[in-house]
XYZ file of C-alpha atoms in Angstrom:
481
model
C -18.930 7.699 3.684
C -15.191 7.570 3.601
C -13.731 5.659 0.451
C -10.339 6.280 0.392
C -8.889 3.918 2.832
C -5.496 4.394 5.380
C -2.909 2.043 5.894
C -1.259 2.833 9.406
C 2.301 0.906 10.041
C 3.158 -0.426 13.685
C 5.717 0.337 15.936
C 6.347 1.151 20.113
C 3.967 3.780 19.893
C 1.135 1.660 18.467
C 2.302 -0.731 21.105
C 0.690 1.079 24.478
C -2.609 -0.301 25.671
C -5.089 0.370 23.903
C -3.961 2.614 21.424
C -4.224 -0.230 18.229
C -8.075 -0.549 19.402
C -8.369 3.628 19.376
C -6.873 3.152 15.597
C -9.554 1.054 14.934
C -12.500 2.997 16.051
C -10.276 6.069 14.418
C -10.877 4.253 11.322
C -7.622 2.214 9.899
C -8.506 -0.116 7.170
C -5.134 -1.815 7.441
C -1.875 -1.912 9.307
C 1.531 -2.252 7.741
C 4.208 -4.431 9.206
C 7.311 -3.109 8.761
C 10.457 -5.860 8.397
C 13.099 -3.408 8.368
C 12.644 -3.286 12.365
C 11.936 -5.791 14.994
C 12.589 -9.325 15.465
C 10.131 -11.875 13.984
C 7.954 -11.852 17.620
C 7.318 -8.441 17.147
C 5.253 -9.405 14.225
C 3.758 -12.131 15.254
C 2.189 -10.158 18.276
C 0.816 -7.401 16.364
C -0.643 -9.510 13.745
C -1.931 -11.795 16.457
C -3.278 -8.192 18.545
C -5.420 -7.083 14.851
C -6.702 -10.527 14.091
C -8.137 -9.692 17.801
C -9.441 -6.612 17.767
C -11.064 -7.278 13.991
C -13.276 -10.427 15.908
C -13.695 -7.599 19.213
C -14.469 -4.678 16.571
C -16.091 -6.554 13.832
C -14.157 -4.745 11.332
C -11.885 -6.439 9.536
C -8.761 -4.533 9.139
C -6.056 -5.771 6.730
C -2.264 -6.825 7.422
C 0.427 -5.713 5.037
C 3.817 -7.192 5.731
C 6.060 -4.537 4.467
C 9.767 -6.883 3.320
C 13.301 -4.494 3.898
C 14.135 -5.655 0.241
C 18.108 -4.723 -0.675
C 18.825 -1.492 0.882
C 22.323 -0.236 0.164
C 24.124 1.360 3.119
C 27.227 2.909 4.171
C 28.522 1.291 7.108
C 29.658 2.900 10.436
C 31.448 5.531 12.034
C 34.084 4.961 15.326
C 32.257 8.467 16.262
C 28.957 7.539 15.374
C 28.568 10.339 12.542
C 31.086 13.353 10.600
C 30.439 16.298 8.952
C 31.472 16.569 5.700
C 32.034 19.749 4.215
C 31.489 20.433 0.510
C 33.851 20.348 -1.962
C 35.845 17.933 0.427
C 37.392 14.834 -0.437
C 35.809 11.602 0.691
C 35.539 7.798 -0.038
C 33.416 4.883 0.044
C 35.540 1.734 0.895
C 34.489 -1.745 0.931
C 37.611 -3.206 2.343
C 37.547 -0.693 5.148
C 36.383 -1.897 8.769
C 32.358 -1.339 9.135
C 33.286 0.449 12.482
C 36.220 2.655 11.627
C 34.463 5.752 9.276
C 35.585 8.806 9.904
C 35.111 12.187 8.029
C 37.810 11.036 5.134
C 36.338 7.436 4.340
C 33.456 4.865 5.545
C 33.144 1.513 4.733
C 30.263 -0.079 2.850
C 28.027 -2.879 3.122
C 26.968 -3.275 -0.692
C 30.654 -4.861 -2.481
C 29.316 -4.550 -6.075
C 28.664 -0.364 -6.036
C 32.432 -0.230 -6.768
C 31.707 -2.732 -10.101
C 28.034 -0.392 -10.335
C 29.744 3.580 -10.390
C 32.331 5.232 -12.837
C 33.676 8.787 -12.909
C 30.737 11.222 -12.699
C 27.981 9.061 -10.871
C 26.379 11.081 -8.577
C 25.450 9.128 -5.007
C 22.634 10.552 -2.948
C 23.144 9.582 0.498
C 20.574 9.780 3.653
C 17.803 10.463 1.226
C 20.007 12.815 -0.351
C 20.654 15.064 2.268
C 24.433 14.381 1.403
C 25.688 14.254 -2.236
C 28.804 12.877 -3.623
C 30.300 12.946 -7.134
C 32.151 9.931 -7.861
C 35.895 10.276 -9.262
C 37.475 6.681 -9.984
C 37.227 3.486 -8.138
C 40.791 2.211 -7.361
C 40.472 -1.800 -5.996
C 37.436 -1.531 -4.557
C 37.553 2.221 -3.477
C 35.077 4.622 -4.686
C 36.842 8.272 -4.199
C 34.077 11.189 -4.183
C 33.861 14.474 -4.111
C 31.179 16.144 -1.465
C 28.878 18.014 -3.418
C 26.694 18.900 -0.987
C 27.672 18.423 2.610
C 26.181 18.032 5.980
C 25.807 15.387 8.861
C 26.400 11.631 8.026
C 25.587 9.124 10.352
C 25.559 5.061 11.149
C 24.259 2.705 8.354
C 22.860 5.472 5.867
C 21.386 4.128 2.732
C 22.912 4.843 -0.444
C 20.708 5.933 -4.117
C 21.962 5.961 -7.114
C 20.930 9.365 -9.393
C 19.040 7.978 -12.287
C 18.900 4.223 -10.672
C 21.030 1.532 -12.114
C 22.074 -0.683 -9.411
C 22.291 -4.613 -9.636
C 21.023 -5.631 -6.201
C 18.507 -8.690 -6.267
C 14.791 -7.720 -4.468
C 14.620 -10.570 -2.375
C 17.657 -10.656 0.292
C 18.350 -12.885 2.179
C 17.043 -11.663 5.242
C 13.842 -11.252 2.993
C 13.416 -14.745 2.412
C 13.741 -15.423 5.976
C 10.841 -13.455 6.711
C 8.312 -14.750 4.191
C 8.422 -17.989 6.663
C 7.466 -15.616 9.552
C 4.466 -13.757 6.878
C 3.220 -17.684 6.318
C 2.629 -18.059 10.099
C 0.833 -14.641 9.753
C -0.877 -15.404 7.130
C -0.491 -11.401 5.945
C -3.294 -10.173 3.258
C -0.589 -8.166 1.576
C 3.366 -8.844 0.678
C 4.983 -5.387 0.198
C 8.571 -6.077 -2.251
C 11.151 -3.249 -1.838
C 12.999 -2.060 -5.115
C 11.350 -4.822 -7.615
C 13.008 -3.883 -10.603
C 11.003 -6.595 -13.389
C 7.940 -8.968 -13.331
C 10.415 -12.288 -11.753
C 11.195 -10.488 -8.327
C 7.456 -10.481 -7.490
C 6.756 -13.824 -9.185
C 10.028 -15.224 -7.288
C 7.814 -13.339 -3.967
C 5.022 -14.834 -5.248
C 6.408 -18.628 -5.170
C 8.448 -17.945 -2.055
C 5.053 -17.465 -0.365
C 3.187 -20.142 -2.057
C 5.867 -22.472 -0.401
C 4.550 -21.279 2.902
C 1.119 -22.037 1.828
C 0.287 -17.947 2.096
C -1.322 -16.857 -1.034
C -1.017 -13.154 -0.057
C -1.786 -9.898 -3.008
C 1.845 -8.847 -3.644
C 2.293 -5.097 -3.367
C 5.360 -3.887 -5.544
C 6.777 -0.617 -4.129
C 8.218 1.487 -6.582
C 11.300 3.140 -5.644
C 13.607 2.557 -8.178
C 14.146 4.761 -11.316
C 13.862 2.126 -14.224
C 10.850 0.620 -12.748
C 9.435 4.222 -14.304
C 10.248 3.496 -17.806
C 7.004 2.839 -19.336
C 7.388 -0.814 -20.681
C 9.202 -2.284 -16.506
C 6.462 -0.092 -15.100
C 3.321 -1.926 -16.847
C 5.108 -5.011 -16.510
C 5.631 -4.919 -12.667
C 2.248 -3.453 -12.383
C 0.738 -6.200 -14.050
C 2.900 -9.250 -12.223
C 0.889 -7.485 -8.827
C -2.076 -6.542 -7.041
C -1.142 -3.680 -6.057
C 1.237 -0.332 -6.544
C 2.861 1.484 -3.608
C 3.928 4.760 -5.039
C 6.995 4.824 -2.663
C 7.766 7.966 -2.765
C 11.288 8.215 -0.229
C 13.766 6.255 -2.838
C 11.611 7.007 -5.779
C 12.466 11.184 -5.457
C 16.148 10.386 -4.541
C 16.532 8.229 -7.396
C 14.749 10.287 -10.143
C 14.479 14.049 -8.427
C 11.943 15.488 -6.350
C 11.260 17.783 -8.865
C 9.911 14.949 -11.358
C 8.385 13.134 -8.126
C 4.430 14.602 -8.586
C 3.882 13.820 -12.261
C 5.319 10.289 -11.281
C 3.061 9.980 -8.761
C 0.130 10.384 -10.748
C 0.828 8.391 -13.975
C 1.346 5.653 -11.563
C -1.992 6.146 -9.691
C -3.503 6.592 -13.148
C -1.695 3.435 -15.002
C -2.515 1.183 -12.254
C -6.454 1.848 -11.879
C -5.902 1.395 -16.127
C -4.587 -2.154 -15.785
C -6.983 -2.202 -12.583
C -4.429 -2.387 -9.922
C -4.622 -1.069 -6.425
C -2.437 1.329 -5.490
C -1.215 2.885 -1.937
C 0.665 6.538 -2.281
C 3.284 6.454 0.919
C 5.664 8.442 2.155
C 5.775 11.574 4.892
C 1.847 12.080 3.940
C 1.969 13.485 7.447
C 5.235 13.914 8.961
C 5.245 16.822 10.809
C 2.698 14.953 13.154
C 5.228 12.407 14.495
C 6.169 15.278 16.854
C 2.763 17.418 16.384
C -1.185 16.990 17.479
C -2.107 18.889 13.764
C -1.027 18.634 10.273
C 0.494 21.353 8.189
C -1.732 22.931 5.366
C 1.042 21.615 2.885
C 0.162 17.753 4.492
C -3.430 18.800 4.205
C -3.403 19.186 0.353
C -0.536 16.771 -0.304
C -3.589 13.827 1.059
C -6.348 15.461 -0.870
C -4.079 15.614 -3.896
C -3.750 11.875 -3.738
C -7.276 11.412 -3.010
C -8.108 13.524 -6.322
C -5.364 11.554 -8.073
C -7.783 8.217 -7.518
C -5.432 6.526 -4.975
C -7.012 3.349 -3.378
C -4.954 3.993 -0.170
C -2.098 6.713 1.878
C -0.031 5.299 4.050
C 1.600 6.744 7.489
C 4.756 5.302 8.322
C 6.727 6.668 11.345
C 3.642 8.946 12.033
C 2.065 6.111 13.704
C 4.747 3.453 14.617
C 6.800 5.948 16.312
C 5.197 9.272 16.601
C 3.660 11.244 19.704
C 0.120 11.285 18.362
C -0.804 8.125 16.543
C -4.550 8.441 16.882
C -5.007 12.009 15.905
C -2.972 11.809 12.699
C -5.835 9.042 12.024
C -8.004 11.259 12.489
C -6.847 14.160 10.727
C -6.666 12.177 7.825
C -10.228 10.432 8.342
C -11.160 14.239 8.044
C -9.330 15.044 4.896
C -10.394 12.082 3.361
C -13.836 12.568 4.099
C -14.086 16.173 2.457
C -11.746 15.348 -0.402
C -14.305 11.902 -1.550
C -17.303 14.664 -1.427
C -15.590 16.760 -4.283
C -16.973 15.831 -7.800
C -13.314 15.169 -9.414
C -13.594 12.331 -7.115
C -16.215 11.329 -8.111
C -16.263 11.447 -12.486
C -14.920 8.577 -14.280
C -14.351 7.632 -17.298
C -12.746 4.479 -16.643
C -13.162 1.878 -19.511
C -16.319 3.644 -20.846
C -14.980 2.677 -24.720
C -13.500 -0.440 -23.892
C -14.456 -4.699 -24.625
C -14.941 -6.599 -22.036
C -13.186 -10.273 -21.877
C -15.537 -11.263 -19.305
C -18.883 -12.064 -18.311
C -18.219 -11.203 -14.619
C -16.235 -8.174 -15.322
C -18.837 -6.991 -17.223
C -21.375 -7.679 -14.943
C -18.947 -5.409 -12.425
C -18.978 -2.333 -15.237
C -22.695 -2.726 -16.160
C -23.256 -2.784 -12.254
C -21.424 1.072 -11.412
C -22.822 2.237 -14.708
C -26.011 1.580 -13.327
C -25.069 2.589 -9.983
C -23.778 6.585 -10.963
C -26.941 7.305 -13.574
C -29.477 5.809 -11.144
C -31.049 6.722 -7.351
C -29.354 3.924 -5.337
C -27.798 3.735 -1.966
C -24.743 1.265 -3.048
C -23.882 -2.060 -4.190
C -23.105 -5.974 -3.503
C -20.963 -7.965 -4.659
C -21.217 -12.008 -3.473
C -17.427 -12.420 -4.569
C -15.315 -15.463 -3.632
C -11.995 -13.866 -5.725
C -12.605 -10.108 -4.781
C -12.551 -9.582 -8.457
C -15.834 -7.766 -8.816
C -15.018 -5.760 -6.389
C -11.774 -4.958 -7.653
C -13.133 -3.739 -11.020
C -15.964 -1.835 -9.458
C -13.833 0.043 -7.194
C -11.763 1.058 -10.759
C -14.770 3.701 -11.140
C -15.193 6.263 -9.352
C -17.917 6.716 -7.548
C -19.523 7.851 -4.092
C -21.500 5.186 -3.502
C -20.092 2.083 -1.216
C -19.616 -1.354 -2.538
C -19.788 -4.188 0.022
C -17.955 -7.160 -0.228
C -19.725 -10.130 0.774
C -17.789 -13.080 1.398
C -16.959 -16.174 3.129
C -13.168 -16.200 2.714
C -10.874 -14.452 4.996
C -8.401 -14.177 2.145
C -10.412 -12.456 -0.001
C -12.240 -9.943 2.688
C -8.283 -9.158 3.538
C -7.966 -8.219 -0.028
C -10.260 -6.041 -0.208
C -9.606 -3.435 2.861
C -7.232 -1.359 0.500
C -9.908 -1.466 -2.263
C -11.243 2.240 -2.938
C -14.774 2.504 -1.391
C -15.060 -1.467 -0.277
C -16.049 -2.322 2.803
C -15.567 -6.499 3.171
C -18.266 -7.979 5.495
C -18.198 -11.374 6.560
C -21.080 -13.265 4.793
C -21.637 -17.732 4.682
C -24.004 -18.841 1.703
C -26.415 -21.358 3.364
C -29.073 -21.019 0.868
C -29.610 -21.578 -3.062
C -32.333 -19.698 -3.206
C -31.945 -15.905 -4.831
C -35.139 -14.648 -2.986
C -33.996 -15.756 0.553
C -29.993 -15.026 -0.046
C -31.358 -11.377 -1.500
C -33.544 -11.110 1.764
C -30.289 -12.199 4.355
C -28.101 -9.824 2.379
C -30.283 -6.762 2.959
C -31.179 -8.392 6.960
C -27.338 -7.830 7.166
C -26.817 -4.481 5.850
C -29.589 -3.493 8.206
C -27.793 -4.923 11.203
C -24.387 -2.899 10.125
C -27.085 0.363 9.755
C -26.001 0.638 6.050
C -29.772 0.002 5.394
C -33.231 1.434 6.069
C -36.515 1.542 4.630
C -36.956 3.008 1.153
C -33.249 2.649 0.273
C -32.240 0.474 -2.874
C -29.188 -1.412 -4.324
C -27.431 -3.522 -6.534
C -26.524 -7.115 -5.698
C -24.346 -8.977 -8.152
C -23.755 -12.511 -7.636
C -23.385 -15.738 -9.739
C -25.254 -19.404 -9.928
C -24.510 -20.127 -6.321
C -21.697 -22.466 -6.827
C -18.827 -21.302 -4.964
C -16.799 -20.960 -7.954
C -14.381 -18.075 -8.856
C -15.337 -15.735 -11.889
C -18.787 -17.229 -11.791
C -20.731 -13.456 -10.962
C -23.349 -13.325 -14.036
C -26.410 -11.936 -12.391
C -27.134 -8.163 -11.768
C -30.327 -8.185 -9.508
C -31.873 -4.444 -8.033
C -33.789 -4.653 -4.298
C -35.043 -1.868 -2.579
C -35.786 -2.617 1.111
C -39.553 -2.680 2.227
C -40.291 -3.540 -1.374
C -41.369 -7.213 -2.589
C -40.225 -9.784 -0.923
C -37.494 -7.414 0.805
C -37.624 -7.081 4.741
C -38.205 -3.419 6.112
């Protein structure tokens, strides 16, 4: 069984009838929806077209509203685009007309990066395709000199080497949108370039205003989010980590990019965080029907790393084959959770516990890995148990049974958690223990013989109340066959 799970974003191509629905049955766990493109409709639809096909499919697939956040661009050219030539001169002018660029000077849509550079900053622009070493800034002009060279076109984004700039999370325009994401009701906020704990608490607010209580994913792009104190800060003001990995390289090098990459997969699961690795996972297969071997291990690295979730961006909102790069990665998934590094954990094995319920969760996959069972479930009305069982690894599956839709959204970008829809009717252990194991039976995730772990708590419909570890095997006891 699959664990890691895949987050597919939404565009035109996932648009055409019927090719959401082949996603589904091609196994998405959620869908991202990007607010960089598209009017607010757009959204709406799409999130309206999943809630759908989760009732028609009886899978419930997650919704992850991805915010722009403050990208920093260069404005436009009367020509559309230049080449720039290295060791050229060229400038970055913010009282110059946005449509007037031209291969001496473009304007800029970001006025404080003349207050932000000084002689010597190094600008990386179009994901540093083009370079540019700054030489003064005279009333608002930044002079450069083209280091490397190349095409520039329209509305380019602009990085700072080694981070540094000033611009606030939340725009404007992102603000805007949150009141579109409360009529969604998203499972999952994504803020761009968060650089401290307040821009995803501000997030946070901004959505409890709009009476949407959604996890907030902070994407990491910038380079002082990696300094070790911001990083465990911002990780701990979320749910969960996107190791964003376009910005991130520009800003700190791809070279340092991989190490990055996994001491933010392995900080997160420490202070037990989800996290989603994104970025060109599989890019040559916006324009091709198979991966590349590189693609192939660069997903099974991630998987190794402990990932909860990858991520395909234009590979499925845009690309020409949307349902096979689901599938290819279904299959590299699927290979990659049988491998025993996937598997091993040592994840809190010397630590104290604060909690009764979280250490019910521990004591539960303890159990689970040194015994003969077939998986485990949690009655969860937080998605906390499942959040620190999933922190192990493990290749057994962990249901989440629950009654709110909130919390089964959570869940669907939990490592190895499958969320099933589940009302508590009765008080009684013996009888809920007998209509957990009727349902697992009905989703053929149970048969005769097979045995696992339920924990649950008093019955009371009360958050971090899970302090019972119970162990059923079906066709045994009171258990149905």
């Amino acid at each position: 069984m699959r664990r890691t799970k895949i987050l597919a974003t939404l565009g035109p191509a996932t648009d055409k009838e019927g090719v959401l629905e082949k996603l589904f049955y091609a196994g998405v766990d959620a869908v991202r929806l990007n607010f960089s493109h598209g009017v607010a409709q757009d959204h709406i639809d799409r999130a309206n077209q999943v809630r759908a096909l989760s009732k028609k499919t009886g899978r419930r697939v997650g919704i992850l509203a991805d915010l722009q956040g403050p990208k920093i661009r260069i404005a436009r050219f009367s020509e559309d685009k230049v080449w720039l030539d290295e060791g050229q001169d060229f400038a970055l002018d913010m009282n110059l007309d946005v449509n007037v660029g031209d291969n001496r000077e473009v304007g800029i849509t970001y006025e404080a990066l003349a207050k932000e550079v000084v002689n010597g900053s190094r600008l990386l622009l179009d994901d540093g395709r083009v370079v540019l070493d700054v030489v003064d800034v005279v009333n608002g002009r930044i002079n450069c000199t083209v280091i490397v060279g190349g095409n520039l076109s329209n509305n380019k984004g602009i990085n700072l080497l080694g981070g540094g700039l000033s611009a606030a999370a939340l725009t404007v325009k992102d603000k805007e949108d949150i009141i579109t994401i409360g009529k969604i009701k998203a499972d999952f906020v994504a803020v761009s370039f968060p650089r401290c704990a307040e821009d995803l608490n501000e997030a946070r607010r901004l959505l409890a205003d709009v009476d949407c209580y959604a996890s907030i994913v902070a994407k990491v792009e910038r380079a002082e989010a990696m300094v070790p104190e911001v990083m465990d800060e911002i990780i701990l003001a979320s749910d969960v980590i996107m190791v964003a990995r376009g910005d991130l390289g520009v800003e700190i090098g791809d070279a340092n990019l991989p190490s990055a990459q996994k001491f933010l997969i392995k900080r997160s699961r420490e202070l037990d965080r989800a996290v989603i690795t994104a970025t060109q996972m599989m890019e040559s297969m916006i324009e091709n029907p198979i991966p590349t071997r590189a693609e192939v291990f660069d997903v099974a690295n991630a998987v190794l790393d402990g990932t909860d979730a990858i991520m395909l961006s234009a590979e499925t909102a845009a690309g020409r084959y949307p349902v096979q790069t689901v599938e290819a990665m279904v299959r590299v998934c699927i290979q990659t959770d049988k491998q025993r590094a996937a598997r091993r954990s040592k994840h809190r094995v010397d630590a104290r516990f604060n909690r009764k319920d979280e250490a019910i969760a521990m004591a539960a996959m303890y159990m689970a890995n040194h015994s003969d069972v077939q998986g485990l479930v949690a009655l969860t009305e937080s998605g906390a148990t499942p959040l620190w069982m999933s922190r192990i690894r493990s290749g057994l599956p962990i249901f989440a049974f629950s009654s709110h839709e909130e919390t089964l959204g959570q869940v669907t970008l939990y490592r190895g958690v499958i969320p099933i829809y589940f009302e508590l009717k009765d008080q009684d252990h013996a009888q809920l223990n007998r209509e957990i194991v009727e349902l697992l039976k009905k989703f053929n995730y149970a048969e005769k013989g097979d045995t696992f772990i339920i924990t649950k708590g008093d019955l009371t419909g009360q958050k971090g109340g899970t302090n019972a570890l119970k162990v059923v095997t079906v066709g045994e006891g009171l258990i149905p066959e």
